[in-house]
CSV table of C-alpha atoms in Angstrom, one decimal:
chain,number,residue,atom,x,y,z
A,1,UNK,CA,-26.7,-58.8,-27.8
A,2,UNK,CA,-25.9,-59.0,-24.3
A,3,UNK,CA,-23.3,-55.9,-23.1
A,4,UNK,CA,-23.7,-53.7,-26.8
A,5,UNK,CA,-24.7,-50.1,-26.6
A,6,UNK,CA,-27.7,-49.0,-26.4
A,7,UNK,CA,-26.9,-45.3,-25.4
A,8,UNK,CA,-29.1,-42.4,-26.0
A,9,UNK,CA,-32.6,-41.5,-25.4
A,10,UNK,CA,-33.3,-45.4,-23.8
A,11,UNK,CA,-29.8,-44.2,-22.1
A,12,UNK,CA,-31.8,-41.4,-20.8
A,13,UNK,CA,-34.4,-43.3,-19.6
A,14,UNK,CA,-32.6,-46.2,-18.3
A,15,UNK,CA,-31.0,-42.9,-15.9
A,16,UNK,CA,-34.1,-41.3,-15.1
A,17,UNK,CA,-36.4,-44.7,-13.9
A,18,UNK,CA,-33.8,-45.5,-11.7
A,19,UNK,CA,-33.1,-42.3,-10.2
A,20,UNK,CA,-36.6,-42.6,-8.8
A,21,UNK,CA,-35.1,-45.0,-7.4
A,22,UNK,CA,-32.5,-43.7,-6.1
A,23,UNK,CA,-34.7,-40.8,-4.5
A,24,UNK,CA,-37.5,-43.1,-3.4
A,25,UNK,CA,-35.1,-45.1,-1.0
A,26,UNK,CA,-32.1,-41.7,0.1
A,27,UNK,CA,-35.8,-40.3,1.3
A,28,UNK,CA,-36.9,-43.3,3.1
A,29,UNK,CA,-33.1,-43.3,4.6
A,30,UNK,CA,-33.1,-39.6,5.5
A,31,UNK,CA,-36.2,-40.5,6.7
A,32,UNK,CA,-35.2,-42.7,9.2
A,33,UNK,CA,-32.4,-41.5,10.1
A,34,UNK,CA,-34.5,-38.7,11.8
A,35,UNK,CA,-36.6,-40.9,13.2
A,36,UNK,CA,-34.1,-42.6,14.9
A,37,UNK,CA,-32.4,-39.1,16.1
A,38,UNK,CA,-35.6,-38.2,17.8
A,39,UNK,CA,-35.9,-41.1,19.2
A,40,UNK,CA,-32.0,-41.2,20.7
A,41,UNK,CA,-33.0,-37.8,21.5
A,42,UNK,CA,-36.2,-39.3,23.9
A,43,UNK,CA,-33.7,-41.4,25.2
A,44,UNK,CA,-30.8,-39.3,26.3
A,45,UNK,CA,-34.0,-36.9,27.5
A,46,UNK,CA,-35.1,-40.3,30.0
A,47,UNK,CA,-31.6,-41.0,30.5
A,48,UNK,CA,-31.6,-37.5,32.5
A,49,UNK,CA,-33.7,-38.6,34.9
A,50,UNK,CA,-32.3,-41.9,35.8
A,51,UNK,CA,-29.2,-39.6,38.0
A,52,UNK,CA,-26.0,-41.9,37.7
A,53,UNK,CA,-27.2,-44.8,35.9
A,54,UNK,CA,-28.3,-42.8,33.5
A,55,UNK,CA,-25.6,-41.6,32.0
A,56,UNK,CA,-24.8,-45.6,31.1
A,57,UNK,CA,-27.7,-45.3,28.9
A,58,UNK,CA,-26.2,-42.6,25.8
A,59,UNK,CA,-22.7,-44.9,26.7
A,60,UNK,CA,-24.6,-49.0,25.6
A,61,UNK,CA,-26.9,-47.1,23.0
A,62,UNK,CA,-23.8,-46.0,20.8
A,63,UNK,CA,-21.0,-49.2,22.1
A,64,UNK,CA,-23.8,-51.9,20.9
A,65,UNK,CA,-25.0,-49.4,18.1
A,66,UNK,CA,-21.1,-49.0,16.4
A,67,UNK,CA,-20.4,-52.7,17.5
A,68,UNK,CA,-23.5,-53.8,15.5
A,69,UNK,CA,-22.9,-52.0,12.0
A,70,UNK,CA,-19.6,-52.9,12.4
A,71,UNK,CA,-20.6,-56.1,13.0
A,72,UNK,CA,-23.4,-56.1,8.8
A,73,UNK,CA,-20.0,-53.8,8.0
A,74,UNK,CA,-17.8,-56.6,8.4
A,75,UNK,CA,-19.8,-59.6,6.7
A,76,UNK,CA,-20.8,-56.6,4.4
A,77,UNK,CA,-16.8,-55.4,3.7
A,78,UNK,CA,-18.4,-53.1,0.9
A,79,UNK,CA,-20.3,-51.4,2.6
A,80,UNK,CA,-17.9,-50.1,5.7
A,81,UNK,CA,-17.3,-46.0,5.3
A,82,UNK,CA,-18.8,-44.0,3.7
A,83,UNK,CA,-18.3,-45.7,0.3
A,84,UNK,CA,-17.6,-41.8,-2.1
A,85,UNK,CA,-13.7,-43.5,-2.4
A,86,UNK,CA,-15.4,-46.5,-3.8
A,87,UNK,CA,-17.9,-45.2,-6.7
A,88,UNK,CA,-13.8,-42.9,-8.1
A,89,UNK,CA,-11.8,-45.9,-7.3
A,90,UNK,CA,-14.5,-47.9,-10.1
A,91,UNK,CA,-14.6,-44.9,-12.7
A,92,UNK,CA,-10.9,-45.4,-12.7
A,93,UNK,CA,-11.1,-48.0,-14.2
A,94,UNK,CA,-9.5,-49.6,-10.2
A,95,UNK,CA,-11.9,-52.0,-9.0
A,96,UNK,CA,-15.8,-53.1,-10.6
A,97,UNK,CA,-19.1,-52.2,-9.5
A,98,UNK,CA,-20.4,-53.3,-6.2
A,99,UNK,CA,-23.6,-55.5,-6.5
A,100,UNK,CA,-26.7,-54.0,-5.0
A,101,UNK,CA,-27.2,-56.9,-2.7
A,102,UNK,CA,-26.3,-57.1,-0.6
A,103,UNK,CA,-24.6,-54.0,-0.5
A,104,UNK,CA,-28.0,-51.4,0.0
A,105,UNK,CA,-29.4,-53.1,3.2
A,106,UNK,CA,-26.3,-53.6,4.2
A,107,UNK,CA,-25.7,-49.7,3.8
A,108,UNK,CA,-28.8,-48.6,5.0
A,109,UNK,CA,-29.6,-50.6,8.1
A,110,UNK,CA,-25.7,-50.6,9.4
A,111,UNK,CA,-25.8,-46.3,8.6
A,112,UNK,CA,-29.3,-46.4,10.2
A,113,UNK,CA,-28.0,-48.2,12.7
A,114,UNK,CA,-24.7,-46.7,13.2
A,115,UNK,CA,-25.9,-43.0,13.0
A,116,UNK,CA,-28.9,-43.2,15.4
A,117,UNK,CA,-26.0,-44.6,17.7
A,118,UNK,CA,-25.1,-41.4,17.9
A,119,UNK,CA,-21.1,-41.3,15.8
A,120,UNK,CA,-20.3,-39.6,14.4
A,121,UNK,CA,-20.7,-40.1,10.8
A,122,UNK,CA,-22.4,-38.4,7.9
A,123,UNK,CA,-25.5,-39.8,5.5
A,124,UNK,CA,-24.3,-38.6,1.8
A,125,UNK,CA,-22.0,-41.3,1.8
A,126,UNK,CA,-24.1,-44.9,2.2
A,127,UNK,CA,-26.5,-42.5,-0.2
A,128,UNK,CA,-24.3,-42.1,-2.6
A,129,UNK,CA,-23.1,-45.1,-2.6
A,130,UNK,CA,-26.4,-47.0,-2.1
A,131,UNK,CA,-27.3,-44.7,-5.2
A,132,UNK,CA,-24.3,-45.6,-7.6
A,133,UNK,CA,-25.8,-49.1,-7.2
A,134,UNK,CA,-29.2,-49.1,-8.2
A,135,UNK,CA,-27.3,-47.3,-10.8
A,136,UNK,CA,-25.4,-50.9,-11.7
A,137,UNK,CA,-28.1,-52.9,-11.5
A,138,UNK,CA,-30.0,-50.8,-13.3
A,139,UNK,CA,-27.2,-50.6,-16.6
A,140,UNK,CA,-27.5,-54.6,-16.1
A,141,UNK,CA,-30.6,-55.3,-16.1
A,142,UNK,CA,-31.3,-53.6,-19.0
A,143,UNK,CA,-27.7,-54.7,-20.9
A,144,UNK,CA,-26.4,-51.5,-21.6
A,145,UNK,CA,-22.7,-52.2,-22.4
A,146,UNK,CA,-20.2,-51.7,-19.3
A,147,UNK,CA,-18.8,-48.4,-20.3
A,148,UNK,CA,-22.5,-47.3,-19.8
A,149,UNK,CA,-23.0,-49.4,-16.8
A,150,UNK,CA,-20.2,-47.1,-16.0
A,151,UNK,CA,-21.3,-43.8,-16.7
A,152,UNK,CA,-25.1,-45.3,-14.6
A,153,UNK,CA,-23.0,-46.3,-11.7
A,154,UNK,CA,-21.0,-42.5,-11.8
A,155,UNK,CA,-24.2,-40.2,-12.3
A,156,UNK,CA,-26.6,-41.8,-9.8
A,157,UNK,CA,-24.1,-41.3,-7.6
A,158,UNK,CA,-24.9,-38.1,-7.9
A,159,UNK,CA,-28.1,-37.6,-8.2
A,160,UNK,CA,-27.8,-39.6,-4.5
A,161,UNK,CA,-25.2,-36.7,-2.4
A,162,UNK,CA,-28.8,-35.0,-4.2
A,163,UNK,CA,-31.0,-36.9,-2.0
A,164,UNK,CA,-28.2,-36.5,1.0
A,165,UNK,CA,-28.8,-32.8,1.1
A,166,UNK,CA,-32.2,-31.7,-0.6
A,167,UNK,CA,-30.1,-29.9,-3.2
A,168,UNK,CA,-29.5,-30.7,-6.9
A,169,UNK,CA,-27.5,-28.8,-8.2
A,170,UNK,CA,-24.7,-29.9,-6.3
A,171,UNK,CA,-25.5,-34.0,-7.0
A,172,UNK,CA,-24.5,-33.0,-10.2
A,173,UNK,CA,-20.8,-30.9,-9.9
A,174,UNK,CA,-19.8,-32.9,-7.8
A,175,UNK,CA,-19.6,-35.4,-9.6
A,176,UNK,CA,-18.1,-33.0,-12.1
A,177,UNK,CA,-15.6,-30.9,-10.0
A,178,UNK,CA,-14.8,-34.5,-8.0
A,179,UNK,CA,-15.9,-38.0,-8.9
A,180,UNK,CA,-14.8,-37.8,-12.8
A,181,UNK,CA,-12.9,-34.5,-13.0
A,182,UNK,CA,-14.0,-33.9,-16.8
A,183,UNK,CA,-16.9,-32.7,-18.5
A,184,UNK,CA,-18.8,-34.8,-20.7
A,185,UNK,CA,-22.2,-34.0,-22.6
A,186,UNK,CA,-23.1,-37.4,-21.3
A,187,UNK,CA,-22.5,-38.1,-18.9
A,188,UNK,CA,-23.4,-34.6,-17.8
A,189,UNK,CA,-27.0,-35.5,-19.8
A,190,UNK,CA,-27.7,-38.2,-17.2
A,191,UNK,CA,-26.5,-37.1,-14.0
A,192,UNK,CA,-29.5,-34.0,-14.5
A,193,UNK,CA,-31.5,-35.7,-15.2
A,194,UNK,CA,-31.5,-38.9,-13.0
A,195,UNK,CA,-30.0,-36.4,-10.1
A,196,UNK,CA,-33.6,-34.2,-11.3
A,197,UNK,CA,-35.8,-37.2,-10.9
A,198,UNK,CA,-34.1,-38.4,-7.6
A,199,UNK,CA,-34.7,-35.2,-5.7
A,200,UNK,CA,-38.5,-35.2,-7.1
A,201,UNK,CA,-39.6,-38.6,-5.8
A,202,UNK,CA,-37.2,-37.8,-2.5
A,203,UNK,CA,-39.4,-35.0,-1.7
A,204,UNK,CA,-42.5,-37.2,-2.0
A,205,UNK,CA,-41.4,-38.0,1.3
A,206,UNK,CA,-39.0,-35.2,2.7
A,207,UNK,CA,-40.6,-32.4,1.0
A,208,UNK,CA,-39.2,-30.1,-0.7
A,209,UNK,CA,-38.0,-27.4,2.5
A,210,UNK,CA,-33.7,-26.9,2.3
A,211,UNK,CA,-32.0,-28.5,4.3
A,212,UNK,CA,-31.8,-25.2,6.8
A,213,UNK,CA,-33.9,-22.5,7.0
A,214,UNK,CA,-31.5,-20.0,7.4
A,215,UNK,CA,-32.1,-15.8,6.6
A,216,UNK,CA,-31.1,-14.5,3.3
A,217,UNK,CA,-28.7,-12.5,4.9
A,218,UNK,CA,-27.7,-8.6,3.6
A,219,UNK,CA,-24.3,-9.8,1.3
A,220,UNK,CA,-21.0,-9.1,3.2
A,221,UNK,CA,-19.4,-4.9,2.2
A,222,UNK,CA,-17.1,-5.6,-0.4
A,223,UNK,CA,-14.1,-3.8,2.6
A,224,UNK,CA,-14.4,-7.5,4.1
A,225,UNK,CA,-13.3,-9.6,0.9
A,226,UNK,CA,-9.5,-10.2,2.4
A,227,UNK,CA,-11.4,-11.3,6.6
A,228,UNK,CA,-12.9,-13.9,4.6
A,229,UNK,CA,-9.7,-14.4,2.0
A,230,UNK,CA,-8.1,-14.9,5.7
A,231,UNK,CA,-10.5,-16.6,7.0
A,232,UNK,CA,-10.1,-19.4,3.9
A,233,UNK,CA,-6.4,-20.1,4.5
A,234,UNK,CA,-6.9,-20.9,8.0
A,235,UNK,CA,-9.1,-22.7,7.4
A,236,UNK,CA,-7.1,-25.2,4.9
A,237,UNK,CA,-4.6,-24.9,7.5
A,238,UNK,CA,-8.1,-26.4,9.5
A,239,UNK,CA,-8.4,-28.4,6.4
A,240,UNK,CA,-4.3,-29.6,5.9
A,241,UNK,CA,-5.1,-31.2,9.6
A,242,UNK,CA,-8.2,-33.0,10.0
A,243,UNK,CA,-7.5,-34.6,6.7
A,244,UNK,CA,-4.2,-36.4,8.0
A,245,UNK,CA,-6.1,-36.9,11.5
A,246,UNK,CA,-9.1,-38.6,9.4
A,247,UNK,CA,-6.0,-41.1,7.6
A,248,UNK,CA,-4.0,-40.8,10.6
A,249,UNK,CA,-7.4,-42.6,13.1
A,250,UNK,CA,-7.5,-45.3,10.4
A,251,UNK,CA,-4.3,-46.2,10.2
A,252,UNK,CA,-4.3,-46.5,14.1
A,253,UNK,CA,-6.6,-48.6,14.8
A,254,UNK,CA,-5.7,-50.4,11.8
A,255,UNK,CA,-2.2,-50.9,13.8
A,256,UNK,CA,-4.7,-52.4,16.8
A,257,UNK,CA,-4.0,-56.0,16.9
A,258,UNK,CA,-5.3,-57.6,20.2
A,259,UNK,CA,-8.3,-56.1,20.1
A,260,UNK,CA,-11.4,-56.9,17.0
A,261,UNK,CA,-13.7,-54.7,15.0
A,262,UNK,CA,-16.2,-55.3,16.7
A,263,UNK,CA,-15.7,-54.6,20.2
A,264,UNK,CA,-12.7,-51.5,19.0
A,265,UNK,CA,-16.4,-49.3,17.8
A,266,UNK,CA,-17.7,-51.0,20.7
A,267,UNK,CA,-14.7,-48.9,22.6
A,268,UNK,CA,-15.0,-45.9,19.9
A,269,UNK,CA,-19.0,-45.7,20.0
A,270,UNK,CA,-18.6,-45.9,24.3
A,271,UNK,CA,-15.9,-43.0,23.7
A,272,UNK,CA,-19.1,-41.3,21.6
A,273,UNK,CA,-21.7,-42.0,24.0
A,274,UNK,CA,-19.8,-40.5,27.1
A,275,UNK,CA,-20.0,-37.0,25.0
A,276,UNK,CA,-23.3,-37.7,24.5
A,277,UNK,CA,-24.2,-37.5,28.2
A,278,UNK,CA,-22.4,-35.3,28.8
A,279,UNK,CA,-24.2,-32.3,25.6
A,280,UNK,CA,-25.8,-33.7,22.8
A,281,UNK,CA,-24.4,-31.7,20.5
A,282,UNK,CA,-21.1,-33.1,20.7
A,283,UNK,CA,-22.3,-36.8,18.7
A,284,UNK,CA,-23.5,-36.8,15.7
A,285,UNK,CA,-23.9,-36.2,12.5
A,286,UNK,CA,-24.7,-32.0,13.0
A,287,UNK,CA,-27.1,-31.2,11.8
A,288,UNK,CA,-29.5,-29.9,13.8
A,289,UNK,CA,-26.0,-28.4,15.7
A,290,UNK,CA,-25.5,-26.1,11.9
A,291,UNK,CA,-28.8,-25.5,11.8
A,292,UNK,CA,-28.5,-23.0,14.6
A,293,UNK,CA,-25.7,-22.4,13.6
A,294,UNK,CA,-26.8,-20.6,10.2
A,295,UNK,CA,-30.9,-19.5,11.9
A,296,UNK,CA,-27.5,-17.0,14.1
A,297,UNK,CA,-28.6,-20.0,17.4
A,298,UNK,CA,-24.7,-19.4,18.5
A,299,UNK,CA,-23.6,-20.4,21.7
A,300,UNK,CA,-20.7,-18.5,23.7
A,301,UNK,CA,-16.8,-18.2,21.9
A,302,UNK,CA,-16.3,-20.6,24.8
A,303,UNK,CA,-19.1,-23.7,24.4
A,304,UNK,CA,-17.8,-23.1,19.8
A,305,UNK,CA,-14.2,-23.7,20.6
A,306,UNK,CA,-15.2,-26.6,23.1
A,307,UNK,CA,-18.0,-28.0,20.2
A,308,UNK,CA,-14.4,-27.4,18.0
A,309,UNK,CA,-12.8,-29.0,20.0
A,310,UNK,CA,-14.5,-31.8,20.4
A,311,UNK,CA,-15.8,-32.7,16.8
A,312,UNK,CA,-12.3,-32.3,15.1
A,313,UNK,CA,-11.5,-35.8,17.4
A,314,UNK,CA,-14.9,-37.6,17.4
A,315,UNK,CA,-14.8,-37.3,14.4
A,316,UNK,CA,-12.3,-39.1,12.5
A,317,UNK,CA,-13.0,-41.2,15.5
A,318,UNK,CA,-16.6,-42.5,14.3
A,319,UNK,CA,-14.9,-43.3,10.7
A,320,UNK,CA,-12.2,-45.5,12.0
A,321,UNK,CA,-15.0,-47.8,14.0
A,322,UNK,CA,-16.2,-49.4,11.1
A,323,UNK,CA,-19.4,-48.4,10.2
A,324,UNK,CA,-21.2,-46.9,8.0
A,325,UNK,CA,-21.0,-43.7,7.4
A,326,UNK,CA,-20.0,-41.0,5.8
A,327,UNK,CA,-17.3,-37.9,6.1
A,328,UNK,CA,-19.4,-34.6,4.6
A,329,UNK,CA,-22.3,-34.2,7.3
A,330,UNK,CA,-19.5,-33.8,10.4
A,331,UNK,CA,-17.6,-32.1,8.2
A,332,UNK,CA,-20.3,-28.9,7.6
A,333,UNK,CA,-20.8,-28.7,11.2
A,334,UNK,CA,-16.9,-28.8,12.3
A,335,UNK,CA,-16.6,-25.8,9.2
A,336,UNK,CA,-20.1,-24.1,10.9
A,337,UNK,CA,-18.6,-24.3,14.5
A,338,UNK,CA,-14.4,-23.4,12.7
A,339,UNK,CA,-16.4,-19.7,11.7
A,340,UNK,CA,-19.0,-18.8,14.3
A,341,UNK,CA,-15.9,-19.5,15.9
A,342,UNK,CA,-13.9,-16.8,14.0
A,343,UNK,CA,-16.6,-14.5,14.3
A,344,UNK,CA,-16.6,-15.0,18.3
A,345,UNK,CA,-13.6,-13.9,18.3
A,346,UNK,CA,-13.0,-11.4,15.2
A,347,UNK,CA,-16.6,-9.4,16.5
A,348,UNK,CA,-14.7,-5.8,18.1
A,349,UNK,CA,-12.8,-5.5,15.0
A,350,UNK,CA,-16.0,-6.4,12.4
A,351,UNK,CA,-17.8,-4.2,11.5
A,352,UNK,CA,-21.6,-3.6,12.8
A,353,UNK,CA,-25.1,-6.3,11.2
A,354,UNK,CA,-21.6,-8.6,10.5
A,355,UNK,CA,-23.4,-12.5,12.0
A,356,UNK,CA,-21.7,-15.3,12.6
A,357,UNK,CA,-24.2,-16.8,11.1
A,358,UNK,CA,-22.5,-15.8,8.2
A,359,UNK,CA,-19.1,-16.7,8.7
A,360,UNK,CA,-20.9,-19.9,9.7
A,361,UNK,CA,-22.1,-20.4,6.0
A,362,UNK,CA,-18.7,-19.8,4.8
A,363,UNK,CA,-16.8,-22.0,7.2
A,364,UNK,CA,-18.8,-24.6,6.3
A,365,UNK,CA,-18.2,-24.6,2.7
A,366,UNK,CA,-14.3,-23.0,2.5
A,367,UNK,CA,-13.9,-25.8,5.7
A,368,UNK,CA,-15.7,-28.9,2.9
A,369,UNK,CA,-12.9,-26.9,-0.1
A,370,UNK,CA,-10.2,-27.5,2.2
A,371,UNK,CA,-10.5,-31.4,2.9
A,372,UNK,CA,-12.0,-32.8,0.0
A,373,UNK,CA,-11.1,-30.0,-2.7
A,374,UNK,CA,-13.9,-30.2,-4.5
A,375,UNK,CA,-14.8,-25.9,-4.1
A,376,UNK,CA,-16.8,-25.2,-6.5
A,377,UNK,CA,-18.8,-28.3,-4.8
A,378,UNK,CA,-18.4,-26.8,-2.0
A,379,UNK,CA,-19.9,-23.6,-2.2
A,380,UNK,CA,-23.2,-24.8,-4.8
A,381,UNK,CA,-24.0,-27.5,-1.3
A,382,UNK,CA,-24.5,-24.2,0.8
A,383,UNK,CA,-25.7,-21.7,-0.8
A,384,UNK,CA,-28.5,-24.5,-2.2
A,385,UNK,CA,-28.7,-26.2,1.7
A,386,UNK,CA,-29.3,-22.7,3.2
A,387,UNK,CA,-30.9,-20.8,0.1
A,388,UNK,CA,-27.7,-17.7,1.2
A,389,UNK,CA,-26.5,-16.8,-2.1
A,390,UNK,CA,-26.2,-12.7,-0.8
A,391,UNK,CA,-23.0,-15.0,-0.3
A,392,UNK,CA,-21.5,-16.2,-3.2
A,393,UNK,CA,-18.8,-14.1,-3.0
A,394,UNK,CA,-17.5,-14.3,0.2
A,395,UNK,CA,-17.8,-18.4,-0.5
A,396,UNK,CA,-16.1,-18.3,-3.7
A,397,UNK,CA,-12.8,-16.2,-1.8
A,398,UNK,CA,-13.0,-18.6,0.7
A,399,UNK,CA,-12.7,-22.0,-0.7
A,400,UNK,CA,-10.4,-20.7,-3.4
A,401,UNK,CA,-8.3,-19.2,0.2
A,402,UNK,CA,-8.5,-22.6,1.2
A,403,UNK,CA,-7.8,-25.0,-1.4
A,404,UNK,CA,-4.8,-22.9,-1.7
A,405,UNK,CA,-3.7,-22.6,1.0
A,406,UNK,CA,-4.2,-27.2,1.3
A,407,UNK,CA,-2.3,-27.5,-2.1
A,408,UNK,CA,0.7,-24.9,-0.9
A,409,UNK,CA,1.4,-27.2,2.6
A,410,UNK,CA,0.4,-31.0,0.3
A,411,UNK,CA,-2.4,-31.9,1.0
A,412,UNK,CA,-3.9,-34.5,-1.0
A,413,UNK,CA,-7.0,-35.0,-1.3
A,414,UNK,CA,-9.4,-36.6,1.7
A,415,UNK,CA,-10.7,-39.2,-0.5
A,416,UNK,CA,-7.6,-39.6,-3.6
A,417,UNK,CA,-6.2,-41.0,-0.1
A,418,UNK,CA,-8.9,-43.0,0.4
A,419,UNK,CA,-9.2,-44.4,-2.6
A,420,UNK,CA,-5.0,-45.1,-2.2
A,421,UNK,CA,-6.1,-47.0,1.0
A,422,UNK,CA,-8.8,-49.4,-0.1
A,423,UNK,CA,-7.5,-49.9,-3.8
A,424,UNK,CA,-3.6,-51.6,-1.7
A,425,UNK,CA,-5.9,-52.6,1.1
A,426,UNK,CA,-8.2,-55.7,-1.5
């Protein structure tokens, strides 16, 4: 009978097989993004040899890429933006799960074009959304009950996040802390098996290296714990501002009715292209920038401050273009910049040997916690991405302070706001 309950071993088997598909799709998506980033870098290098005319190359590249990606999202509205808020809305019963077709090709191709052209967007949003759609399709094809289809949709979304950052435990915690905010045995088990098979299959394409090859730093002295608490509190204020800027940029662009969405995306892309022409690190998702910072390759304070200010504005602006892409990766890069900047400013009064790399890693998790309001997910993601287990205590302290500060300032978690905005407009 269609829709009959088919839980137990069958449900977990379907979750495992669907996880394999998520791993192969998500791994291919990351591979394509790496090739697109490399191609963009080669074009930017070649354009520098063309003199003044060469400065138009990154502008044209980003403008055309943003316009094409936005046009794809206009044809498939569910493909626009991150997709995480859509996954959360399905769990809360506010909308039906998106169909695998045409969502998956639109999200895949649109995401590669948008991020490959240099927009400040993250790969995790599309990967989470594609994972959720694969889970839904697996449940429907095997005639699962509506409840089990929702479980597959949600658990495979976590598998998508795990593949995006090679963070299997992070994917599980993300489902429990951010998407569902509950712990249920079947949900936990299904997410575990889906995430395990997804990451395993993705490694066939990507290898098993961590996202950032950070040398494990020495554990900071206990006397620095108040410093990390203060860093977290300050990061909470920064996170509130960033969340409001993301939502404000979307609202402002919606109010610009004289220019169509695709033309508006092209203008935003052109602005990002100007930034890329100045310095490639001012655009893109920021993974390479984050990797350099947590590896200890830190520019001078003035350069850090410039990167921070530009990316603080350019990230929300890129998201407002309406192209497929997420918020996490640019957010992590911004947090790494912030942490390294704080260390650079406070270096004269800090104990010797307290490196910027540790502060960059802590800043990543703290800003994530302040904006997304999922502190444990932030800690686990950063530890899995960097391997820096020695920073667990500073990470926990900073994320606690960042989350508490953002709550006290009355800020709503960014995906709650985006979900409410999405359901009102649909």
